[in-house]
GROMACS .gro file of C-alpha atoms in nm:
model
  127
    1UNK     CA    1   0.653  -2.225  -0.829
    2UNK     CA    2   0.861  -1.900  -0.666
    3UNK     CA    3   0.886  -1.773  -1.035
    4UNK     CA    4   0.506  -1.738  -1.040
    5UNK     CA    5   0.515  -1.583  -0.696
    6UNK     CA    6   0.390  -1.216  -0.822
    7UNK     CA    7   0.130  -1.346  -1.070
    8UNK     CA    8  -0.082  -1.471  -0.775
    9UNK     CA    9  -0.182  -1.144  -0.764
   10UNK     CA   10  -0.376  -1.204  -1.047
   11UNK     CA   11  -0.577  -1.528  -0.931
   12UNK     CA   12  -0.947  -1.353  -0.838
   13UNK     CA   13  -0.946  -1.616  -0.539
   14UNK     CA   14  -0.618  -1.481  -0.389
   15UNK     CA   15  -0.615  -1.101  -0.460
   16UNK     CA   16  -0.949  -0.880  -0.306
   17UNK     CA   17  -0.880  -0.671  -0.642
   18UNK     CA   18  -0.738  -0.858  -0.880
   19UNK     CA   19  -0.367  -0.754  -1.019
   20UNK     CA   20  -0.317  -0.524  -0.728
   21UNK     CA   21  -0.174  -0.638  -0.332
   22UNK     CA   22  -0.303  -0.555  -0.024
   23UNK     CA   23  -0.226  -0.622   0.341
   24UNK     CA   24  -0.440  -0.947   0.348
   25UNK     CA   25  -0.221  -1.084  -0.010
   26UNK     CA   26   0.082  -0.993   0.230
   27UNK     CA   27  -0.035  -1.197   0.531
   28UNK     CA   28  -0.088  -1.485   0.283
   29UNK     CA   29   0.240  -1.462   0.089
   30UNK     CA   30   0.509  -1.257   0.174
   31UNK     CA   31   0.752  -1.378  -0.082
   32UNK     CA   32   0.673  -1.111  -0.365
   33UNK     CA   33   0.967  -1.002  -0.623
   34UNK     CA   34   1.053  -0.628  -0.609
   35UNK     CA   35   1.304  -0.693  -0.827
   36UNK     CA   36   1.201  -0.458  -1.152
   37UNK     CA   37   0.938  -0.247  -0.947
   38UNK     CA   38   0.847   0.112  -1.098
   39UNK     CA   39   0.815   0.312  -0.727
   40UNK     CA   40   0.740   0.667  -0.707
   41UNK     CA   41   1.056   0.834  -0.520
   42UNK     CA   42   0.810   1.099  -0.372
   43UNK     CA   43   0.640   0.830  -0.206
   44UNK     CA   44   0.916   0.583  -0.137
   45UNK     CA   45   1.050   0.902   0.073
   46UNK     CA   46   0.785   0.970   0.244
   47UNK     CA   47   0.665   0.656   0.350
   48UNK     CA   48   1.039   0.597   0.501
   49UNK     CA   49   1.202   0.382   0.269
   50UNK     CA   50   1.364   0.071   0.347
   51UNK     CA   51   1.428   0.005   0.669
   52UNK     CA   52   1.799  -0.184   0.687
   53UNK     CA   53   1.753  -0.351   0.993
   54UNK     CA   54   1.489  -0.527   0.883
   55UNK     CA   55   1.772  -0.729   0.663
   56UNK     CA   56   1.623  -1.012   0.421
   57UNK     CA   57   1.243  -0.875   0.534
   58UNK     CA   58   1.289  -0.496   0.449
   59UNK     CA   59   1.143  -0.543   0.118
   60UNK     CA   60   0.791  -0.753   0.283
   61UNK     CA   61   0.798  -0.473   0.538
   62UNK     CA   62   0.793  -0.165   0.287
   63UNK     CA   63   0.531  -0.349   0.093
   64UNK     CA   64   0.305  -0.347   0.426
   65UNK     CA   65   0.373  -0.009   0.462
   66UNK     CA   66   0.291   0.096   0.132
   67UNK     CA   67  -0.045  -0.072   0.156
   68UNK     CA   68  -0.090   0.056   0.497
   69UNK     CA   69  -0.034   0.425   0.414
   70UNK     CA   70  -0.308   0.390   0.130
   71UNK     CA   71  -0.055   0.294  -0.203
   72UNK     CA   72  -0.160   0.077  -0.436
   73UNK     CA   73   0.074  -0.200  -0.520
   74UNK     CA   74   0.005  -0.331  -0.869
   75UNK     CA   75   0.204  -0.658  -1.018
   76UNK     CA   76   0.266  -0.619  -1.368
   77UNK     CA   77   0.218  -0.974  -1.586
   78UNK     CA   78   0.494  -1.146  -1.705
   79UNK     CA   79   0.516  -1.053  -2.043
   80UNK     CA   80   0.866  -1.089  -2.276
   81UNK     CA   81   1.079  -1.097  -1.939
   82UNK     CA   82   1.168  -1.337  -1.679
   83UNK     CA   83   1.207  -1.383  -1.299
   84UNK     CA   84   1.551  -1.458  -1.189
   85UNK     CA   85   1.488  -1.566  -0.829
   86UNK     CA   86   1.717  -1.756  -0.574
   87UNK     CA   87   2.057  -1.624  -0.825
   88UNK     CA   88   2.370  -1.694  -0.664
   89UNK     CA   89   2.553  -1.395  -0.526
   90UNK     CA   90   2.190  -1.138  -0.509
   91UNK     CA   91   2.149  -0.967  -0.243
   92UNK     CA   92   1.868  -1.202  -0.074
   93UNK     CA   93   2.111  -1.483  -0.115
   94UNK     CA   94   2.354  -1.325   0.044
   95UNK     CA   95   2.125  -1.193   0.345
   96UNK     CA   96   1.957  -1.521   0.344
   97UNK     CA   97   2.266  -1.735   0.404
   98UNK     CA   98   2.389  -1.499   0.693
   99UNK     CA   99   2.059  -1.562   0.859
  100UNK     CA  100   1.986  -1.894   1.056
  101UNK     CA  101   1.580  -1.980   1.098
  102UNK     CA  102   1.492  -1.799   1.438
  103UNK     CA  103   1.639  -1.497   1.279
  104UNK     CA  104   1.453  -1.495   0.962
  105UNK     CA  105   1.104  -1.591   1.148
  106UNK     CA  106   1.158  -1.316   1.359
  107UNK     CA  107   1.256  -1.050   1.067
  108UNK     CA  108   0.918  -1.173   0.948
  109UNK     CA  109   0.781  -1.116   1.230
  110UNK     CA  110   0.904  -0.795   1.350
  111UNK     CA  111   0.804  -0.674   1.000
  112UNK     CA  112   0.482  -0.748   1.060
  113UNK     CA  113   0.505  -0.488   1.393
  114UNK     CA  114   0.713  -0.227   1.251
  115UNK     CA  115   0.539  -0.166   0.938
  116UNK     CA  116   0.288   0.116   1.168
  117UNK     CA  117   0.614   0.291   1.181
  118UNK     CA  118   0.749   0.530   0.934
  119UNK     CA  119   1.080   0.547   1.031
  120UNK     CA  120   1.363   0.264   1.061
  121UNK     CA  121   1.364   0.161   1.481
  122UNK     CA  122   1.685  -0.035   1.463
  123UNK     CA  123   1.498  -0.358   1.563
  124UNK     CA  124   1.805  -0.642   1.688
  125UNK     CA  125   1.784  -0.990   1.709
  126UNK     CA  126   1.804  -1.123   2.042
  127UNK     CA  127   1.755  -0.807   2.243
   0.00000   0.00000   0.00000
C-alpha cells in the first residue's frame, strides 16, 4: 500500500482537485514521497526550506507550508519508474530508527504548529 501513497492524490474522493495536495490531503495522509520532487528553488527559499529540527517530519511540514503559502503541490503518476520506500540505510530509515513513538507523534505534531512559521524555531523534544 505505502508505494501507492502519492497516487491517492489522484482518487476524486480523496483529493478537493484531483492530482494536486492541499492542507486537508495533508491532515488525512501525511506519508507522501518527496523523493523525485521537481521544487522551484525560488520558492523552496522563500518559503524557508526545510526545517532540520523537525527530523523525520520536515518533509510533511514543508509540504504544509507550501500549501499554506498558496503553492500548488502536484503528484506526478507513476509512469516507467518506481517507488523505493522503507530502503535500508535512506535517510527516513535512519531518522526513523533514532526516533521512539512519543517522539515521532510529537514531530507530527509540532509540524502541524510550526508550519505558520517561515523560519526553522528549533522545536526540542521534551522541553
Amino acid at each position: 500500500f505505502v508505494s501507492f501513497g502519492n497516487e491517492m492524490a489522484w482518487n476524486a474522493s480523496f483529493s478537493n482537485d484531483v492530482g494536486f495536495i492541499d492542507i486537508d490531503c495533508l491532515n488525512t495522509y501525511m506519508t507522501f514521497n518527496v523523493t523525485g520532487a521537481f521544487i522551484n528553488t525560488e520558492e523552496f527559499i522563500k518559503i524557508g526550506m526545510l526545517k532540520p529540527s523537525l527530523k523525520a517530519a520536515a518533509w510533511y511540514e514543508f509540504l504544509l507550508r507550501a500549501c499554506h503559502n498558496g503553492l500548488k503541490v502536484y503528484v506526478a503518476p507513476k509512469l516507467g519508474y518506481s517507488h523505493t520506500v522503507n530502503r535500508s540505510g535512506s535517510y527516513m530509515d535512519t531518522v526513523s530508527s533514532t526516533l521512539s513513538k512519543e517522539e515521532g507523534d510529537w514531530l507530527v505534531n509540532t509540524a502541524k504548529q510550526e508550519y505558520f512559521f517561515k523560519e526553522d524555531r528549533n522545536k526540542k523534544f521534551g522541553e
